[in-house]
Coordinates of C-alpha atoms in Angstrom, one line a residue:
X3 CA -10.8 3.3 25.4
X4 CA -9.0 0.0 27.0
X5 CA -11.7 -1.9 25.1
X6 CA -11.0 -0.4 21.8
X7 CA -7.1 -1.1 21.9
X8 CA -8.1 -4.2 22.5
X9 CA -10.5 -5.1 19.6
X10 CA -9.5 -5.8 16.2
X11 CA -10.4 -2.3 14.8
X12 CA -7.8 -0.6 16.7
X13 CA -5.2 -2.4 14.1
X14 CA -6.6 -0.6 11.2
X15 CA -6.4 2.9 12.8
X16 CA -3.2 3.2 10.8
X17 CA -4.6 2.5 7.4
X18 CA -6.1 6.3 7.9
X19 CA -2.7 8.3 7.9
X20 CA -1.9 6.1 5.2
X21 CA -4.5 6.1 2.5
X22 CA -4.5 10.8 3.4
X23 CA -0.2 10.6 3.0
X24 CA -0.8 8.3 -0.4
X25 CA -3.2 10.6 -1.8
X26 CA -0.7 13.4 -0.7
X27 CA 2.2 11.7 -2.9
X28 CA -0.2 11.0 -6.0
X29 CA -2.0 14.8 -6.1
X30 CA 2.2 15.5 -5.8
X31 CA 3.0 13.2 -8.6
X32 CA -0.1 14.2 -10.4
X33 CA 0.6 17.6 -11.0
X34 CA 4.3 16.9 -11.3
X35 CA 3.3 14.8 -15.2
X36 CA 1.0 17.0 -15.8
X37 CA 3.8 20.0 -16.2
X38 CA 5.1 17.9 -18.8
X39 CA 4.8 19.1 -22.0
X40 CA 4.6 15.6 -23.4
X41 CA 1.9 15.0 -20.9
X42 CA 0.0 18.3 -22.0
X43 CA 0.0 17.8 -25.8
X44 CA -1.2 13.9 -24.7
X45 CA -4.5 15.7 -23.2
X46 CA -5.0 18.5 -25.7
X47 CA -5.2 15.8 -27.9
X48 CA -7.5 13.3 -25.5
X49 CA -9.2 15.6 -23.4
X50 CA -11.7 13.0 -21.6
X51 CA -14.6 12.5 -23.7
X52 CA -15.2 9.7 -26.4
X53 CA -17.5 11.0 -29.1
X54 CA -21.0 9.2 -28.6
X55 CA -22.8 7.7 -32.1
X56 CA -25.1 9.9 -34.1
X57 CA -29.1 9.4 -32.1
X58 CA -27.6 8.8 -28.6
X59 CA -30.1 9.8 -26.4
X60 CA -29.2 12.9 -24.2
X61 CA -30.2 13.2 -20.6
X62 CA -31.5 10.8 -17.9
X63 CA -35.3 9.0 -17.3
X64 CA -37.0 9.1 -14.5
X65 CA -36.6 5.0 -14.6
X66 CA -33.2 5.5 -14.3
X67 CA -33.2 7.4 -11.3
X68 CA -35.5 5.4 -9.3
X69 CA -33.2 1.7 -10.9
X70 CA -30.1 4.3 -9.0
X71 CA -32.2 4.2 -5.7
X72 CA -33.0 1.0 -5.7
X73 CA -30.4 -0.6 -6.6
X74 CA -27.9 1.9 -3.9
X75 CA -30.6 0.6 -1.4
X76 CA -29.9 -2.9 -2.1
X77 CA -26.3 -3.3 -2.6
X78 CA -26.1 -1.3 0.7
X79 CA -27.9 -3.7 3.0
X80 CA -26.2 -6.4 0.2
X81 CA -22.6 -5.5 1.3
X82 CA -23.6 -5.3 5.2
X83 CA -25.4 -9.1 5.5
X84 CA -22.5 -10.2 3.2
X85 CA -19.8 -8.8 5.7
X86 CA -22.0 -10.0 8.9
X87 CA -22.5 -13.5 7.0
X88 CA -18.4 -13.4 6.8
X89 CA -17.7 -12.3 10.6
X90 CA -20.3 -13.3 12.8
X91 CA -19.1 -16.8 14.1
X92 CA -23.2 -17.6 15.4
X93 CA -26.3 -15.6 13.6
X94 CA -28.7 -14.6 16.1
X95 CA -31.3 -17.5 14.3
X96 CA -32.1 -19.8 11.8
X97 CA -34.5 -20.3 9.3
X98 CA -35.8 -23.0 7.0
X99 CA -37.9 -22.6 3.9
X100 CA -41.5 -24.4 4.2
X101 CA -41.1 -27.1 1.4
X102 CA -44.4 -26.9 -0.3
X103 CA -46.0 -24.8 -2.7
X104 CA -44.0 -23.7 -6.3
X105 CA -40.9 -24.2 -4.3
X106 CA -41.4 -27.2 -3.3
X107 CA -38.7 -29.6 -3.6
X108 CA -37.1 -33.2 -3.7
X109 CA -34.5 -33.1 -1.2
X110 CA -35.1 -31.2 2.4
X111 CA -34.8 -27.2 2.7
X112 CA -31.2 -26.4 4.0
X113 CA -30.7 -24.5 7.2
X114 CA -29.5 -21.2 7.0
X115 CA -28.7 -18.3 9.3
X116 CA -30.9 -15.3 9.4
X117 CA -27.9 -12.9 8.2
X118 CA -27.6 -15.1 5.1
X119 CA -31.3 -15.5 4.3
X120 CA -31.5 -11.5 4.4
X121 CA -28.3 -11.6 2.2
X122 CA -30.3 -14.0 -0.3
X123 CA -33.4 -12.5 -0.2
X124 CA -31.6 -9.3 -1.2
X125 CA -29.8 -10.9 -3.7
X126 CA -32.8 -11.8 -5.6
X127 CA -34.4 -8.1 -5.6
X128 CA -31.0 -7.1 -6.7
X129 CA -31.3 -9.3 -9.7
X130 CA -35.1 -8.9 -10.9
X131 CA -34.1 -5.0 -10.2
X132 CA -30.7 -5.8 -12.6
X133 CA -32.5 -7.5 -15.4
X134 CA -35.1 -4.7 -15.8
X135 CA -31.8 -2.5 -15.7
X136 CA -30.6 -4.3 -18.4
X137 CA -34.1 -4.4 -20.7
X138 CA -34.5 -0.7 -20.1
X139 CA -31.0 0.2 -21.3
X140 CA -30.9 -1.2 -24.3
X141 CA -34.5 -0.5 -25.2
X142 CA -34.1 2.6 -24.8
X143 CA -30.1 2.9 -26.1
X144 CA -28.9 4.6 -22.8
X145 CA -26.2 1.8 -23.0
X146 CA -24.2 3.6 -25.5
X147 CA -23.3 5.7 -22.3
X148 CA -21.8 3.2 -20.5
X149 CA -20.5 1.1 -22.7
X150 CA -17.0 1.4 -25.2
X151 CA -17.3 1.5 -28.7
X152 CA -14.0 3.4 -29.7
X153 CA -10.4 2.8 -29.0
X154 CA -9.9 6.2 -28.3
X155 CA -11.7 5.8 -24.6
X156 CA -8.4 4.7 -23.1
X157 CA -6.2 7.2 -23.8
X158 CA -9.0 9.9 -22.9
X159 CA -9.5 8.0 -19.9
X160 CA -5.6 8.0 -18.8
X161 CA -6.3 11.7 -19.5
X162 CA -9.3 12.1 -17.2
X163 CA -7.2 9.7 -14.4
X164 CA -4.7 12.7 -14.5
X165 CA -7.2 15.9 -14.2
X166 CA -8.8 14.0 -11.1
X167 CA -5.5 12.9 -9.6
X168 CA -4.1 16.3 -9.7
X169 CA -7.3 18.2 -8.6
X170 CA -8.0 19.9 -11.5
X171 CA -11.1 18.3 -12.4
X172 CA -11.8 17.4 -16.0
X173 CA -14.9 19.5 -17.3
X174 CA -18.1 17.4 -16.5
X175 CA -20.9 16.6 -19.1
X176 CA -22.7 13.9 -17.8
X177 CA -25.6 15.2 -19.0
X178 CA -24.8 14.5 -22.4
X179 CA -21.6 12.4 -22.2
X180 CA -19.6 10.6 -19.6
X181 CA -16.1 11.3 -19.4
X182 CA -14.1 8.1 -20.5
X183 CA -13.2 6.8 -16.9
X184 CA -16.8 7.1 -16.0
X185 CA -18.0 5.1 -19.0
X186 CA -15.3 2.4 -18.2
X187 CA -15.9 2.6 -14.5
X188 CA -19.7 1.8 -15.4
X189 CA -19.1 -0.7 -17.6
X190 CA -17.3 -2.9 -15.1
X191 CA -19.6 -2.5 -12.4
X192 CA -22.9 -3.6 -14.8
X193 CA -21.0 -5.8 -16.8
X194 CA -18.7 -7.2 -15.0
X195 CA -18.2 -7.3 -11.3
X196 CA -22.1 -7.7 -11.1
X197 CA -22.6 -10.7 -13.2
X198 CA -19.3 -12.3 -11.3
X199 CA -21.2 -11.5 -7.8
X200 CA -24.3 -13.3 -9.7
X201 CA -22.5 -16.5 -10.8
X202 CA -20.2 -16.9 -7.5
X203 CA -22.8 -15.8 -5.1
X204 CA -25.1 -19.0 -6.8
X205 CA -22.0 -21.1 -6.8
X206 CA -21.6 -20.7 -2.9
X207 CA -25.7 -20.8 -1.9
X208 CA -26.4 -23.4 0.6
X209 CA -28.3 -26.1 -1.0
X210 CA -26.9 -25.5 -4.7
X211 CA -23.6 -25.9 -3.6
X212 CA -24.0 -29.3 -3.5
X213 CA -25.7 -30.0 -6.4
X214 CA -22.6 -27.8 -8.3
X215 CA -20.2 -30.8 -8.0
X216 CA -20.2 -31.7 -11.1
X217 CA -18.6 -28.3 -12.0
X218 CA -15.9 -28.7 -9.3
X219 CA -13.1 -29.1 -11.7
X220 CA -14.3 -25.9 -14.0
X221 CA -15.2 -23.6 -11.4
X222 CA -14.4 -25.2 -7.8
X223 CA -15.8 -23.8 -4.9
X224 CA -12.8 -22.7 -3.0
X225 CA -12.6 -20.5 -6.5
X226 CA -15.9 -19.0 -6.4
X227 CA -14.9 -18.2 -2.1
X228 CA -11.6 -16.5 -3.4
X229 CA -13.9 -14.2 -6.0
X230 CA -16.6 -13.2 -4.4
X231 CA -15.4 -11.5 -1.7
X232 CA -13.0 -9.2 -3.5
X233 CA -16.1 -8.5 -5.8
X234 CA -17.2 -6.8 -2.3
X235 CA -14.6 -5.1 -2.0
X236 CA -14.8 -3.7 -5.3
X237 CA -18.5 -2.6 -4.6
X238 CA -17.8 -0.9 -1.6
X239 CA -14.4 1.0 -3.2
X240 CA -16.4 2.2 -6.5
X241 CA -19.3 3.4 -4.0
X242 CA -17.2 5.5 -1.8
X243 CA -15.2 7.0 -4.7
X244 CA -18.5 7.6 -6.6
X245 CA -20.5 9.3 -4.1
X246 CA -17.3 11.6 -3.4
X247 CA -16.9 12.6 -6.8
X248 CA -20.9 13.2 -6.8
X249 CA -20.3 15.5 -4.3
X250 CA -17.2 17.4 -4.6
X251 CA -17.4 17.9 -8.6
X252 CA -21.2 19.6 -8.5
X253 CA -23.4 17.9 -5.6
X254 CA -26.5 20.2 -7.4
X255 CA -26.3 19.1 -10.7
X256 CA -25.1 15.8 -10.4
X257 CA -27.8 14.8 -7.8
X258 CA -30.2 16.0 -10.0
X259 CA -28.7 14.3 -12.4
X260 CA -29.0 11.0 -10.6
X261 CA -32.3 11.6 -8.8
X262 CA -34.2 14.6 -10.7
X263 CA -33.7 14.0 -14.3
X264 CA -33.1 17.4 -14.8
X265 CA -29.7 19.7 -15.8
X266 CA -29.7 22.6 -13.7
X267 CA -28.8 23.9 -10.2
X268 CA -32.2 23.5 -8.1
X269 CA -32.1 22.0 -4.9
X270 CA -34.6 18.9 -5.9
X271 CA -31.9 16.5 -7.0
X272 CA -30.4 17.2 -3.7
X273 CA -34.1 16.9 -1.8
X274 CA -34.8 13.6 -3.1
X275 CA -31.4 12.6 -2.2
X276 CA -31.4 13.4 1.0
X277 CA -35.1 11.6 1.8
X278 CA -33.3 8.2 -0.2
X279 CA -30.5 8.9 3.0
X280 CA -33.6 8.6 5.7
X281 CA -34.3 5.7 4.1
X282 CA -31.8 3.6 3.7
X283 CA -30.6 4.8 7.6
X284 CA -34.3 4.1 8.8
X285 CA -34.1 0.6 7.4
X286 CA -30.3 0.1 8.8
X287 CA -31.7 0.7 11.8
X288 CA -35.0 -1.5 11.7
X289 CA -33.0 -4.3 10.1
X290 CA -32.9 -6.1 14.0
X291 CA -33.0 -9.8 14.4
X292 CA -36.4 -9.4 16.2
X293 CA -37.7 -8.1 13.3
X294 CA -35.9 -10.2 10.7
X295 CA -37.1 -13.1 12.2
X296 CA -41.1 -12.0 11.7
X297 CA -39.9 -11.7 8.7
X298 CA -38.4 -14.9 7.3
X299 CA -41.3 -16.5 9.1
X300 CA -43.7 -15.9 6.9
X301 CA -41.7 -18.2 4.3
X302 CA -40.2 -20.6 6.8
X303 CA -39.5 -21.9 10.3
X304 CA -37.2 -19.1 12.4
X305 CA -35.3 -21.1 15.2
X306 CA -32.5 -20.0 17.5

């Protein structure tokens, strides 16, 4: 218990009270404009939804759902390398790429630590997993669910802010529609905070840093430091709200949703779910030095 006083997570014990007494005050405040009469002829008029074009496809693929797993699976282990890369003041090894082959290039491989050649490596299945994202979407028009095409997503999405602030949910569609908040939330994570994660996270690599010095007056480095790691933050906020709305606003049918491409109450969705959960602990676990080093090794030199 002495140890734990000591160490710097004690100091954010208090952030706990704090976040439960401001969501306290804003259910409070919440409910309190949404008495208003104002405030109740505002969401009669914008209840939450804005109205999808004529042929937009209803319902979720199967590609979707596994793009959901994969890319939860990587942004997971994406956000925990980043953070270790961040805090730990000596990795537990090194590694340098072997210079021949495709990747073979002029100027020597750059030492990295093994935290931030998991954190690359990751990276780069996050992207290829990303850019078939992005050619499935609009191949198949499921972007016209996350992204705005009418004015009238703000003010249903002020509306929607309100019904979830004051705990009376908003009636969910997903199904067929995403409520406004969901369709902007959505759009800023694809189309926004993960292309600035792309172009900041190459910006700061080791080894392209230094040829980048050229854009040092558009897009300086201490910039790219100062953006990327609220981007993180950002990540790991959305993720926690999302998977709590998930759960608390119809676990059955939105995991099905998400994992089952189906629109019903069955226990698969939540099946699936819960083997993706094994998973993603099974490989927090395995992810050990000892066995990061194997590895890296088999595309470079591991050294402590």
């Amino acid at each position: 218990m002495g140890a734990f006083r000591e160490s710097r997570w004690f100091r954010l014990v208090w952030i706990v009270p704090a976040i439960l007494v401001a969501l306290f005050l804003l259910v409070l405040a919440a409910r309190g404009i949404r008495a208003l009469p104002a405030v109740q002829s505002f969401m009669r008029d914008f209840p939450g939804e804005s109205k999808l074009p004529e042929g937009a496809p209803i319902g979720f693929p199967a590609w979707l759902g596994w793009q959901h797993f994969l890319n939860s699976f990587f942004i997971l282990f994406i956000i925990r390398t980043g953070w270790q890369v961040r805090t730990t003041k000596r990795p537990p090894a090194y590694w340098t790429r072997t210079n021949t082959g495709l990747l073979r290039t002029k100027n020597p491989p750059v030492r990295i630590g093994l935290h931030l050649w998991l954190h690359l490596s990751l990276d780069t299945l996050w992207i290829l997993n990303g850019v078939i994202f992005f050619v499935l979407i609009f191949a198949t028009g499921q972007w016209v669910r996350i992204v705005p095409i009418h004015w009238d997503i703000f003010p249903n999405a002020v509306s929607v802010g309100i019904q979830y602030a004051s705990f009376n949910w908003p009636t969910e569609n997903g199904w067929v529609n995403y409520n406004a908040l969901q369709t902007l939330s959505y759009f800023v994570i694809t189309f926004i905070a993960a292309p600035l994660a792309l172009i900041t996270g190459i910006r700061m690599a080791p080894g392209l840093a230094d040829r980048f010095k050229r854009f040092d007056r558009v897009f300086p480095l201490p910039v790219a430091r100062a953006i990327h790691y609220p981007v993180m933050l950002f990540f790991a906020a959305f993720i926690a709200v999302h998977v709590t709305l998930v759960l608390v606003t119809g676990a059955l049918r939105n995991l099905n949703h998400m994992y089952a491409s189906r629109d019903d109450y069955t226990w698969w969705g939540a099946g699936i779910f819960a083997i993706s959960l094994i998973v993603m602990a099974a490989a927090w676990v395995a992810v050990r030095p000892a066995i990061l080093s194997s590895l890296a090794g088999l595309t470079g030199s591991v050294r402590r």
